[in-house]
XYZ file of C-alpha atoms in Angstrom:
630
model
C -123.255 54.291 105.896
C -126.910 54.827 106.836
C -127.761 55.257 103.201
C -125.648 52.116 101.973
C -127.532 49.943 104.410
C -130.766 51.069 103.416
C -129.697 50.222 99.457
C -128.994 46.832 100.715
C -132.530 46.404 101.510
C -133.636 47.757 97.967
C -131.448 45.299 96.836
C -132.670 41.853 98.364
C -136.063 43.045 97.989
C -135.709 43.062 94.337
C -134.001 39.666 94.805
C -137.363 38.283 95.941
C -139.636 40.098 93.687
C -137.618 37.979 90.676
C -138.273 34.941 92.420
C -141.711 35.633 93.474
C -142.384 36.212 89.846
C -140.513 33.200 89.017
C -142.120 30.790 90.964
C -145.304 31.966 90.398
C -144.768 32.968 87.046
C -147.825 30.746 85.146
C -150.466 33.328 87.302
C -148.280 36.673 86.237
C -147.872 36.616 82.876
C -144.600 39.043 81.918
C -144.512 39.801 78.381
C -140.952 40.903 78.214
C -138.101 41.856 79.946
C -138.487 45.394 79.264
C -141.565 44.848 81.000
C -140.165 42.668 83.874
C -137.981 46.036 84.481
C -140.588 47.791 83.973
C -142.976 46.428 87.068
C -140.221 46.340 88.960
C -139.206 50.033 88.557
C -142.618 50.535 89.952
C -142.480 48.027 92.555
C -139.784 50.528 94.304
C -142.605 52.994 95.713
C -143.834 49.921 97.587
C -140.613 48.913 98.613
C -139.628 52.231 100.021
C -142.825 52.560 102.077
C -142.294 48.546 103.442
C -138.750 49.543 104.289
C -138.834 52.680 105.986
C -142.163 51.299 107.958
C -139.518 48.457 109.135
C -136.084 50.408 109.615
C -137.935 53.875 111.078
C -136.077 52.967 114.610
C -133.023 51.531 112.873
C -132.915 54.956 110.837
C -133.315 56.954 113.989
C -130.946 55.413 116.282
C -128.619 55.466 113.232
C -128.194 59.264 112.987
C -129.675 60.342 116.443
C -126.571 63.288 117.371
C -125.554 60.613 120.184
C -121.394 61.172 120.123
C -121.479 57.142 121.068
C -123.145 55.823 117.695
C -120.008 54.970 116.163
C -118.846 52.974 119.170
C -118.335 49.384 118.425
C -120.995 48.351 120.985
C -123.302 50.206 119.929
C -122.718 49.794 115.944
C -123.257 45.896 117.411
C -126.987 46.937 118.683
C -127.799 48.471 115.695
C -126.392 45.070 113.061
C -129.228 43.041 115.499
C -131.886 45.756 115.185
C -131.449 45.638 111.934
C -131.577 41.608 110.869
C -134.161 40.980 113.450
C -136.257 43.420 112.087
C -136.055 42.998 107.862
C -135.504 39.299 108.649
C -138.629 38.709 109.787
C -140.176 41.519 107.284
C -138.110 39.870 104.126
C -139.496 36.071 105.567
C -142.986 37.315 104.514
C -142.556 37.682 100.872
C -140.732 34.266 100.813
C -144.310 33.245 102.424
C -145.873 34.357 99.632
C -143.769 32.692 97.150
C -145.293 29.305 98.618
C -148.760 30.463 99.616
C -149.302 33.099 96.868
C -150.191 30.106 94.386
C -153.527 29.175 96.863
C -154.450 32.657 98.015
C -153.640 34.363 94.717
C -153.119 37.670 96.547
C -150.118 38.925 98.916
C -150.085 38.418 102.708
C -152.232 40.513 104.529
C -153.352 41.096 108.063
C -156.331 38.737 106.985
C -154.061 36.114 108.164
C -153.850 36.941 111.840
C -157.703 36.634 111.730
C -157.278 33.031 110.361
C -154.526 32.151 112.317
C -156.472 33.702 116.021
C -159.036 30.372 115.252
C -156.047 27.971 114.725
C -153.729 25.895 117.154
C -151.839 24.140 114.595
C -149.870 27.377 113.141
C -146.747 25.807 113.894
C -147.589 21.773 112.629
C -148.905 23.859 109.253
C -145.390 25.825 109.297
C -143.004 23.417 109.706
C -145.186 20.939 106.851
C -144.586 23.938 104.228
C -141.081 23.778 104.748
C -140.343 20.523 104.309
C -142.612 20.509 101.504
C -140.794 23.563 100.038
C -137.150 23.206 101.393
C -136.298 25.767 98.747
C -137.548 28.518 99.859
C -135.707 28.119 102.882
C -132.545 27.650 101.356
C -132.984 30.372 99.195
C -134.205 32.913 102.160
C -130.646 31.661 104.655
C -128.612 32.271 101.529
C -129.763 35.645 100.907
C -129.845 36.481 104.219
C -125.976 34.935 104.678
C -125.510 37.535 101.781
C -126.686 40.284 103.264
C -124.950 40.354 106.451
C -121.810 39.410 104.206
C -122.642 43.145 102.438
C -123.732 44.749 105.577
C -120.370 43.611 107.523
C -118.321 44.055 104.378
C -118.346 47.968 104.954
C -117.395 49.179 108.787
C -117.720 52.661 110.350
C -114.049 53.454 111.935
C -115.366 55.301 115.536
C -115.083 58.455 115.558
C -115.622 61.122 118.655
C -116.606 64.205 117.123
C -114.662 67.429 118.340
C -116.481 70.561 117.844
C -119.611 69.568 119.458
C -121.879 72.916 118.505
C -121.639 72.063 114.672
C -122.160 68.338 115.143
C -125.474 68.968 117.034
C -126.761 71.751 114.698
C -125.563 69.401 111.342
C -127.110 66.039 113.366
C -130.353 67.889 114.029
C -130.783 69.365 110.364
C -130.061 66.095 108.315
C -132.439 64.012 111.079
C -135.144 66.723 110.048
C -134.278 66.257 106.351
C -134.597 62.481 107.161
C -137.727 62.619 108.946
C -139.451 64.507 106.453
C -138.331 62.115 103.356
C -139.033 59.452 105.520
C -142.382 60.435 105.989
C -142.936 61.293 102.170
C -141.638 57.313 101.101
C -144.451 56.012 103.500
C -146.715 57.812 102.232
C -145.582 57.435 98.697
C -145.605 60.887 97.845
C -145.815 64.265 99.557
C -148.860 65.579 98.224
C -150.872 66.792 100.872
C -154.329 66.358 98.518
C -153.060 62.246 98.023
C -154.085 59.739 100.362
C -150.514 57.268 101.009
C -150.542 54.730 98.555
C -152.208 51.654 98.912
C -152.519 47.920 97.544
C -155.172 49.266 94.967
C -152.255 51.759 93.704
C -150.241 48.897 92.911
C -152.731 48.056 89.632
C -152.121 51.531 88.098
C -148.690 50.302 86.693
C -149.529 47.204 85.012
C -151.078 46.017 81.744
C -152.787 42.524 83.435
C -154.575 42.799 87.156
C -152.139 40.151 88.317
C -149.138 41.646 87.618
C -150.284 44.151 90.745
C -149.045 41.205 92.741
C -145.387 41.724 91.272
C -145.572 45.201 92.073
C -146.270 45.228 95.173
C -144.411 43.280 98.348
C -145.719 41.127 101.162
C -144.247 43.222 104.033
C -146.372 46.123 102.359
C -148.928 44.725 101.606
C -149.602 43.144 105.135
C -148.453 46.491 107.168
C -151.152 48.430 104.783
C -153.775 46.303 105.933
C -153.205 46.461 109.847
C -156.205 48.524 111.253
C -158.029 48.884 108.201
C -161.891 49.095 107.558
C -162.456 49.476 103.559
C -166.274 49.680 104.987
C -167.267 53.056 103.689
C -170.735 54.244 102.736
C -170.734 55.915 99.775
C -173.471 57.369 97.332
C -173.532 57.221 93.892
C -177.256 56.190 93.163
C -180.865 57.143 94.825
C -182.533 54.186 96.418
C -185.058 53.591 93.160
C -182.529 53.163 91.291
C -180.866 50.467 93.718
C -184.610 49.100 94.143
C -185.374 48.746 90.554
C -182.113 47.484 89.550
C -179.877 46.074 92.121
C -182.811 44.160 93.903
C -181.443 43.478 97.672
C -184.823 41.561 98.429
C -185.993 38.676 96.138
C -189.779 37.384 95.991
C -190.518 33.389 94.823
C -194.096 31.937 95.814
C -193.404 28.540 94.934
C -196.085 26.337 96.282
C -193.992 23.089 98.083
C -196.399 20.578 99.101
C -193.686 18.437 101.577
C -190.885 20.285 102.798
C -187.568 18.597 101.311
C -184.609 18.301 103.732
C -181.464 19.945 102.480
C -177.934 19.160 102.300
C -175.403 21.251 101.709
C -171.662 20.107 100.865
C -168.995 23.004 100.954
C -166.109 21.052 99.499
C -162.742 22.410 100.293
C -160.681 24.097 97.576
C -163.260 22.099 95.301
C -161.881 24.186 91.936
C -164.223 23.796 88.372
C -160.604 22.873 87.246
C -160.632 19.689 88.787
C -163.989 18.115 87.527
C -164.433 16.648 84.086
C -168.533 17.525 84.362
C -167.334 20.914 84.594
C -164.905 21.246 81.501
C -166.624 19.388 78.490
C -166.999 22.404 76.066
C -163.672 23.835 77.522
C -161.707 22.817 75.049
C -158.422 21.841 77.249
C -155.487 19.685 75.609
C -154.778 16.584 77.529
C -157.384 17.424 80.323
C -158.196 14.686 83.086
C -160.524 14.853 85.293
C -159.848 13.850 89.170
C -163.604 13.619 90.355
C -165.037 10.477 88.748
C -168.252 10.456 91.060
C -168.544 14.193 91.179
C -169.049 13.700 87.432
C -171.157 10.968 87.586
C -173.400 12.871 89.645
C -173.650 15.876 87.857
C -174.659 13.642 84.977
C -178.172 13.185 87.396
C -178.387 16.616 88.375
C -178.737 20.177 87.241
C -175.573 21.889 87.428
C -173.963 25.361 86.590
C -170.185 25.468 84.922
C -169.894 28.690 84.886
C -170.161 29.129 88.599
C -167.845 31.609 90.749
C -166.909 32.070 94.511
C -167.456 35.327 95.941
C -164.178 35.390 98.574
C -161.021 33.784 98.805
C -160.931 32.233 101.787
C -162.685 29.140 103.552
C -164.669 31.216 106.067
C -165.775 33.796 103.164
C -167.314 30.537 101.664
C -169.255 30.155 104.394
C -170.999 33.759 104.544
C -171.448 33.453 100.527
C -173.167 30.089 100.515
C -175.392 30.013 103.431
C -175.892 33.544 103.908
C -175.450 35.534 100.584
C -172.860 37.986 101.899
C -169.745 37.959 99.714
C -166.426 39.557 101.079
C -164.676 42.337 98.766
C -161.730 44.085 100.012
C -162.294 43.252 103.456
C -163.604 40.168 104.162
C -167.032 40.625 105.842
C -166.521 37.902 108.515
C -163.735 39.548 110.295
C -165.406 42.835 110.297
C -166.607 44.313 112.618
C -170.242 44.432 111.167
C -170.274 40.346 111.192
C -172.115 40.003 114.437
C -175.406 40.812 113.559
C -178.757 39.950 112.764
C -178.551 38.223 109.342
C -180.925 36.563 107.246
C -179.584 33.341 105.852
C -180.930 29.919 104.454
C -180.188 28.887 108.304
C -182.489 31.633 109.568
C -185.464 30.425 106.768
C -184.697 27.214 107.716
C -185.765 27.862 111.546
C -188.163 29.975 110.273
C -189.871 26.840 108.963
C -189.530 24.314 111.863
C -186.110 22.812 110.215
C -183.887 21.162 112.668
C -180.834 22.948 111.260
C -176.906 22.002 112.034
C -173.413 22.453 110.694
C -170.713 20.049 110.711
C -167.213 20.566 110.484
C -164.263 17.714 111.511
C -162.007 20.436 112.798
C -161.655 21.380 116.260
C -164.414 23.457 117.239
C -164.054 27.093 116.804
C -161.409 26.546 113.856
C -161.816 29.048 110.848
C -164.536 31.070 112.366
C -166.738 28.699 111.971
C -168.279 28.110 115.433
C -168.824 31.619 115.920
C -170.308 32.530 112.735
C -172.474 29.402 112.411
C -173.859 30.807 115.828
C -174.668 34.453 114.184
C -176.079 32.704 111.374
C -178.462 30.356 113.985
C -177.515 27.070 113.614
C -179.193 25.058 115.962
C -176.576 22.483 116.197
C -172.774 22.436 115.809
C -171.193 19.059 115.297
C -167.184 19.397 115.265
C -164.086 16.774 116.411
C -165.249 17.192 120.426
C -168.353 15.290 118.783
C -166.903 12.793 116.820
C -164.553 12.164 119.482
C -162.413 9.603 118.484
C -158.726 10.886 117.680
C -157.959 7.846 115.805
C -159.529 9.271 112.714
C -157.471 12.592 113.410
C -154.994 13.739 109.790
C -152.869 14.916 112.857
C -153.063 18.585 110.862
C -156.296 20.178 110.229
C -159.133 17.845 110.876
C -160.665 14.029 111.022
C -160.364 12.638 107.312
C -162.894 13.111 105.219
C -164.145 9.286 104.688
C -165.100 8.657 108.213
C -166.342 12.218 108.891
C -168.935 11.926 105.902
C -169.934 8.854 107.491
C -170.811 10.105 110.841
C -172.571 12.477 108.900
C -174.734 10.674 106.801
C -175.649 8.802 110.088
C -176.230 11.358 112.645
C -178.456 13.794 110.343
C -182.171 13.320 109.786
C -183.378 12.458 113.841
C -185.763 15.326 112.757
C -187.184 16.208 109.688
C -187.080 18.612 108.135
C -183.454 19.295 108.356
C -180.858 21.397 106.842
C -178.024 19.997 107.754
C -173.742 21.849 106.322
C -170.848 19.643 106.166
C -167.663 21.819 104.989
C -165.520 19.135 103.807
C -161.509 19.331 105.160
C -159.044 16.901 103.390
C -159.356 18.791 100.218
C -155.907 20.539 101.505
C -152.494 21.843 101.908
C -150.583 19.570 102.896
C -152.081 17.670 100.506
C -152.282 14.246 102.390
C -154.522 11.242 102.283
C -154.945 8.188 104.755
C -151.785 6.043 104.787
C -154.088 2.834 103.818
C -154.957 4.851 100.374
C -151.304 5.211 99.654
C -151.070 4.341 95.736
C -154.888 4.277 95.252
C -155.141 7.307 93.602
C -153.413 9.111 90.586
C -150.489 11.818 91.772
C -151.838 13.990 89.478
C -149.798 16.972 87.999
C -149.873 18.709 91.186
C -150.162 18.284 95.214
C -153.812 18.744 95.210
C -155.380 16.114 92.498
C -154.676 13.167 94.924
C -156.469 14.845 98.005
C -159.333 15.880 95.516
C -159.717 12.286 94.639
C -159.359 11.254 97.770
C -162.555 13.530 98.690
C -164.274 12.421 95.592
C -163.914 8.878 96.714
C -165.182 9.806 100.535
C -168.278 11.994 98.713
C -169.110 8.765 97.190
C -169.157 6.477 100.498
C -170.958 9.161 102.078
C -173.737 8.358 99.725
C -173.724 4.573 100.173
C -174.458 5.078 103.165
C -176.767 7.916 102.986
C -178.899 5.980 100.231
C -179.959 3.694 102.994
C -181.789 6.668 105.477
C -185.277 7.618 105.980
C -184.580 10.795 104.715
C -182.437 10.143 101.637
C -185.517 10.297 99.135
C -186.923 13.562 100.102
C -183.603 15.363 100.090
C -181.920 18.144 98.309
C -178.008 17.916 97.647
C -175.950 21.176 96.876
C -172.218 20.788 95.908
C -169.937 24.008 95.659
C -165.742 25.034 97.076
C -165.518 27.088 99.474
C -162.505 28.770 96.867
C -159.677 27.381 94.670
C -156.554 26.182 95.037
C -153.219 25.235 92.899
C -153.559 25.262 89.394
C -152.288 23.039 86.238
C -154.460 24.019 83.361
C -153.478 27.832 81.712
C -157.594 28.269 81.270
C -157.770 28.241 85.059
C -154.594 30.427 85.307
C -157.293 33.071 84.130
C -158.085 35.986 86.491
C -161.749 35.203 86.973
C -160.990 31.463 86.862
C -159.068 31.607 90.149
C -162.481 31.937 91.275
C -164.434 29.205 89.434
C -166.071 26.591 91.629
C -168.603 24.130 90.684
C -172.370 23.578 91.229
C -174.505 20.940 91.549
C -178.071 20.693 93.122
C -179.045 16.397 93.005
C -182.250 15.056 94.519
C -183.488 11.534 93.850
C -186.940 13.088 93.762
C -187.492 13.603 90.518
C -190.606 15.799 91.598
C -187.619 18.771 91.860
C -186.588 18.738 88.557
C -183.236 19.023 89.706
C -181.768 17.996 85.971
C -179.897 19.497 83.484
C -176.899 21.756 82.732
C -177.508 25.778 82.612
C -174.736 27.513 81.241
C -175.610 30.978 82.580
C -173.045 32.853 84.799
C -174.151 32.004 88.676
C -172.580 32.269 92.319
C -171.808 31.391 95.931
C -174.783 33.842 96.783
C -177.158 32.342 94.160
C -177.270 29.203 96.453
C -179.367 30.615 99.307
C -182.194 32.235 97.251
C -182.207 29.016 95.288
C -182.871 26.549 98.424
C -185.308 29.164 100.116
C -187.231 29.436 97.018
C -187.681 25.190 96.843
C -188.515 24.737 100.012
C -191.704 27.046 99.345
C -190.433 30.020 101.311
C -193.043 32.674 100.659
C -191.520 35.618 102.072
C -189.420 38.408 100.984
C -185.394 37.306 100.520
C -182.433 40.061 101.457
C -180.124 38.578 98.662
C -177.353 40.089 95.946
C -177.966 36.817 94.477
C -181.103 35.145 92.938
C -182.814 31.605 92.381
C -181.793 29.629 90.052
C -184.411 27.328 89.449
C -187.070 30.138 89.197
C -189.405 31.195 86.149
C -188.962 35.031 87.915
C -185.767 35.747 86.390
C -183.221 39.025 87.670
C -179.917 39.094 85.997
C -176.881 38.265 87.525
C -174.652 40.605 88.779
C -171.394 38.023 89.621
C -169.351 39.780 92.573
C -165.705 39.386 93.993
C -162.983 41.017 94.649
C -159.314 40.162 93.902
C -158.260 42.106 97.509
C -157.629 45.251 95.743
C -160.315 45.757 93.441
C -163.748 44.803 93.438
C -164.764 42.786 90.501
C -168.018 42.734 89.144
C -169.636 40.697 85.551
C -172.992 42.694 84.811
C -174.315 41.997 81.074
C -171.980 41.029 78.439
C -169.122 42.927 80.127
C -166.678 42.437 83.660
C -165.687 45.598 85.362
C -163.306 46.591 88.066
C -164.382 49.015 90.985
C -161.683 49.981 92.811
C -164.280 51.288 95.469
C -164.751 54.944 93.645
C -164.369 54.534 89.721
C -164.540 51.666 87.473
C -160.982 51.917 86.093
C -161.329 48.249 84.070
C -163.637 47.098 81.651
C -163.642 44.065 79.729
C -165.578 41.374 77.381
C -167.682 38.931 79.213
C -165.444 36.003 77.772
C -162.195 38.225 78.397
C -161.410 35.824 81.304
C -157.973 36.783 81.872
C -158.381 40.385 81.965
C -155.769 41.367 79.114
C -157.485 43.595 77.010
C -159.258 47.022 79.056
C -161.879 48.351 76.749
C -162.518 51.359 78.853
C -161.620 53.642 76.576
C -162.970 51.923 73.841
C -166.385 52.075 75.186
C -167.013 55.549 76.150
C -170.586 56.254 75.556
C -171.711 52.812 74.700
C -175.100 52.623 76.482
C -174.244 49.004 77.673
C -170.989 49.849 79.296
C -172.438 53.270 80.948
C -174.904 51.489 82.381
C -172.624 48.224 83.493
C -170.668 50.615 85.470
C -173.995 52.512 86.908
C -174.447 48.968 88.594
C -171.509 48.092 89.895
C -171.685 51.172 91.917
C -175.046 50.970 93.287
C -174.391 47.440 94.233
C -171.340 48.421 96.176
C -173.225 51.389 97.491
C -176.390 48.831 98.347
C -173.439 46.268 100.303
C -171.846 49.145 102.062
C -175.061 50.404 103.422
C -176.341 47.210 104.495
C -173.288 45.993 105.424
C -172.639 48.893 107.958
C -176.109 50.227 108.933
C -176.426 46.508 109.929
C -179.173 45.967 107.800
C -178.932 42.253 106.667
C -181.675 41.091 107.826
C-alpha cells in the first residue's frame, strides 16, 4: 500500500512536468517526443529526492511496527498527513508554471528572501489567480484525482498474531526503507558523490533550458534551503587575476564641472520591448512599445547589446550602482552583503555629491532600504515620503507618472547630486491608471501596456525635469533591473532572457554622450562608466569597465542562469558550473544549442576563455567572502 501511494506521487508529478513544459513551452524548446520522454525519464531522480524529502514522516508512520497502523483512525491521520503535505509541495510547481515565464528559473528559497521585505504576498497571490484561473483549476482537478486514486485502494485492518516475527520483519523492511530512502535523497549512494543538485539537472539535456523540465519546483526550492554556493576556490595565482581579470580600474579624466547624475532602473525594462534596441535584429512583424525611449536613444549613446547580471529586482540594484553581480546565490541575501562596498554612491560622497535613492514602494520593500544604506545613500525617498495614498496602484507601489514627477521636483536642492529612481509600474499584474484605460496598445502580451505606460510617465518626467536648474548639467542612465514575459522567439534565446537596454543622454553636448556602440556591455559597466565622467581619479574595484573611455579592457559579460554561471569572454560564451566549464559556445550562439566543447579542445582561444572564467569566479569568491569590496 505504502509503495502504491508513493507511485501516485510519481504519477501527478509527471502530470505537472507536461504542463509545465506546455505552458512554458516557447522558453524549452523539445525537439521530439522521444526526447520529451527522454527529459522526463531523467526528471525522476529529482522527483524521488522532492518526494521522499516531503513523505519521510508519512513513510515512517506508514510502516513503523505499531500493531494499530491499519486501524481506520489511524489510516485517517495518515490520508491528512499525506495531502497536507504533497499538496502544498505539488502547489509549488503549479507556481512555477505562472511565474517560471518572468523568473526563467524554478522556485527557490530566493523567494522567502523577497517575500521577508513584502506585505502584499497575499494581494500579489490572489491577483495571479484570477489572472491565471487555470492553473487553479487544473491543480483542484488533479488533486480531486488523486485522493480519488489514493481512496480507491483501502487497507482491510488487520491485528497481527505472532507478534515476534512481525517486529523482527517491521524492523528489517523499515531499515531497508531507511537506507533507500536515504540513497533517493541523495540521488545515489555513492559515498565519493555529493547528493544531486539543481546544477545536476543540466547533465541530461541537449539545451540549458531544458534543465528547467528536468528538474521540479519542490526540489528545486528544498535544495536551496540553507545554502551558501560562496566557496573560495583557486584555480589561478593573483598575476594572473591582476593582469587579466582586472578587479580595480584606473580613468584620469580631467572634468572641469562636476555633472549631476541620474540614474533610471526601469522595471522589467527588456531590449525586447524597444524599437532603438532591435533595428539590425531582423524580427518579422516587430513593434516597438517605447516610442520616447526610442526617441531618446536617437540623442544619446546607447549599447544594444547590453545584459543584466541577476534575475531579480534587488540583484539590479547591486549590478548597477555597485558592480556586484549575483551568480548562483544572489549576493544581496548573502550573508557577505553587509559590508564595506565601493559603489558609484560611495564615489559620489566621496566627491561632495548629495546622493539619494528613490523608490514609490513602501520603504524597506525589495531590500532596497537596507542595501541603499550599505551602499551610503545619503537620502532615501520611498511612499512614507510621498505620502499621499491617492496615487497608491493598491499592489506594489505609487504609479509611475506621479512618482517621476515628485522626482524630477524634489532632486537637485544640492548640486552635485546623484540621485536613483527604480521605476515600479513596469509589472505583474500588469496594470495601468484607470484614467489611461484604452490609451495604450494591449500589445501581444500583459506587459507591453504597462511598458508603455512607463514610457509615457519617462517622458512627463522630462517635461518637467527640462524646466530645473540642474537639467543642463546632467547625466541620464537608462537600464532594467531584469526581463520579463516574452513575445519575440529572438528574445526566447538563453542569453536574451537577460538583455536589457542602455542609454546614457545629457543635453550637454560637452559629454559626447552620442552614438550607438555595438560592443557586448553590462549592469556592472554602468558604475565605472559614471565614476570615470565625473573625473574620479582614483583606483575603481570593478568586474566591469567604462564605457566611454579611450583605456579599453575587454569585457568579460557575467550571469548566471541559477545553476550555472555564465560567462561571454572573446568570441566565445562559456558555462562554469562553479568547478569546470562544461559548455562552450559561439559568441552569436545566443540560444545555447550547439556545445563546441569538444570541438575546441586545444584551440588557444577557447583554453584561454575558460582560464578566465575561472579566475573571475575565483577573483568574486575571494572578494566576495574575504569582504574585500571595497
Amino acid at each position: 500500500m505504502l509503495l502504491y501511494r508513493i507511485f501516485l506521487a510519481y504519477f501527478f508529478y509527471q502530470i505537472v512536468r507536461f504542463l509545465f513544459w506546455y505552458f512554458n513551452r516557447g522558453l524549452i524548446k523539445v525537439d521530439s517526443v522521444s526526447d520529451y520522454f527522454s527529459l522526463s525519464f531523467h526528471g525522476t531522480a529529482f522527483d524521488t529526492t522532492a518526494i521522499l524529502y516531503v513523505n519521510a514522516l508519512f513513510i515512517l508512520l506508514s510502516i513503523i511496527p505499531i500493531i494499530i497502523n491499519t486501524k481506520k483512525g489511524y489510516q485517517k491521520f495518515l490520508f491528512w498527513l499525506y495531502f497536507i503535505t504533497n499538496g502544498i509541495a505539488y502547489a509549488m510547481n503549479f507556481g512555477d508554471i505562472v511565474y517560471f515565464k518572468f523568473s526563467q528559473m524554478r522556485l527557490t528559497s530566493a523567494a522567502l528572501q523577497v517575500a521577508q521585505h513584502e506585505n502584499n504576498i497575499f494581494k500579489v497571490f490572489t491577483s495571479s489567480i484570477v489572472q491565471n484561473p487555470f492553473v487553479l483549476i487544473l491543480f483542484v482537478v488533479l488533486m480531486g484525482l488523486w485522493v480519488f486514486l489514493y481512496k480507491k485502494v483501502k487497507i482491510t485492518e488487520k491485528k497481527p498474531v505472532k507478534l515476534v516475527p512481525y517486529f523482527i520483519w517491521s524492523v528489517v523492511v523499515l531499515c531497508v526503507t531507511a537506507v533507500l530512502t536515504v540513497g533517493g535523497i541523495r540521488g545515489d549512494f555513492k559515498h565519493s558523490t555529493r547528493p544531486i543538485n539543481l546544477v545536476d539537472a543540466n547533465r541530461f539535456v541537449k539545451l540549458p533550458a531544458q534543465g528547467n523540465m528536468v528538474l521540479n519546483s519542490t526540489f528545486s526550492f528544498f535544495r536551496t534551503l540553507n545554502t551558501n554556493n560562496f566557496k573560495e576556490v583557486h584555480f589561478v595565482d593573483e598575476k594572473f587575476i591582476e593582469d587579466n581579470i582586472h578587479p580595480y580600474k584606473l580613468y584620469e579624466r580631467k572634468v572641469t564641472e562636476k555633472p549631476n547624475i541620474v540614474i533610471f532602473i526601469v522595471e522589467s525594462f527588456s531590449r525586447e520591448y524597444s524599437g532603438a534596441f532591435n533595428k539590425d535584429k531582423n524580427i518579422k512583424d516587430y513593434v516597438s512599445y517605447t516610442p520616447f525611449m526610442d526617441s531618446l536613444a536617437g540623442q544619446s549613446l546607447i549599447f544594444p547589446n547590453t545584459f543584466a547580471n541577476g534575475r531579480q529586482s534587488i540583484h539590479g540594484m547591486s549590478s548597477v550602482l555597485a558592480g556586484i553581480p549575483s551568480l548562483t546565490d544572489a549576493f544581496t541575501s548573502s550573508p557577505y552583503s553587509n559590508q564595506k562596498i565601493q559603489s558609484i554612491v560611495s564615489v559620489c560622497n566621496e566627491m561632495g555629491y548629495d546622493t539619494s535613492f528613490y523608490h514609490g514602494a513602501p520603504n524597506g520593500s525589495m531590500g532596497f532600504l537596507g542595501f541603499g544604506n550599505i551602499l551610503g545613500f545619503k537620502h532615501y525617498f520611498g511612499k512614507t515620503e510621498y505620502n499621499n495614498e491617492n496615487d497608491f496602484d493598491g499592489m506594489w507601489a505609487i504609479w509611475d507618472e506621479p512618482f517621476l514627477q515628485y522626482f524630477a521636483k524634489n532632486v537637485g536642492k544640492k548640486q552635485p547630486f546623484m540621485a536613483t529612481v527604480f521605476t515600479a509600474s513596469s509589472h505583474h499584474p500588469f496594470k495601468i491608471p484607470e484614467k489611461y484605460n484604452g490609451k495604450f496598445k494591449k500589445g501581444k502580451n500583459p506587459m507591453h501596456e504597462p511598458i508603455q505606460y512607463t514610457d509615457y510617465s519617462i517622458k512627463k518626467y522630462f517635461e518637467t525635469a527640462k524646466k530645473q536648474p540642474w537639467y543642463n548639467n546632467t547625466i541620464f542612465v537608462f537600464t532594467g533591473d531584469h526581463t520579463n514575459e516574452v513575445y519575440y522567439s529572438e528574445y526566447e534565446k538563453i542569453m536574451n532572457r537577460f538583455a536589457v537596454p542602455l542609454i546614457f543622454y545629457s543635453p550637454n553636448p560637452e559629454y559626447q554622450l552620442k552614438g550607438v556602440n555595438n560592443e557586448f556591455a553590462q549592469q556592472i559597466d554602468i558604475y565605472p562608466t559614471l565614476a570615470d565622467l565625473i573625473g574620479y581619479n582614483k583606483k575603481i574595484r570593478s568586474w566591469g569597465r567604462s564605457l566611454v573611455s579611450e583605456k579599453q579592457y575587454d569585457p568579460i559579460i557575467a550571469n548566471s542562469d541559477g545553476a550555472v554561471e555564465q560567462f561571454i569572454i572573446g568570441n566565445y560564451i562559456y558555462r562554469f558550473d562553479g568547478k569546470e566549464v562544461i559548455g562552450i559556445f559561439d559568441k552569436s550562439d545566443l540560444g545555447l544549442e550547439k556545445n563546441l566543447k569538444d570541438n575546441l579542445k586545444n584551440n588557444p582561444e577557447a583554453e584561454n576563455g575558460e582560464k578566465f572564467a575561472k579566475a573571475w569566479y575565483q577573483d568574486y569568491m575571494n572578494r566576495v567572502i574575504n569582504r574585500k569590496l571595497n
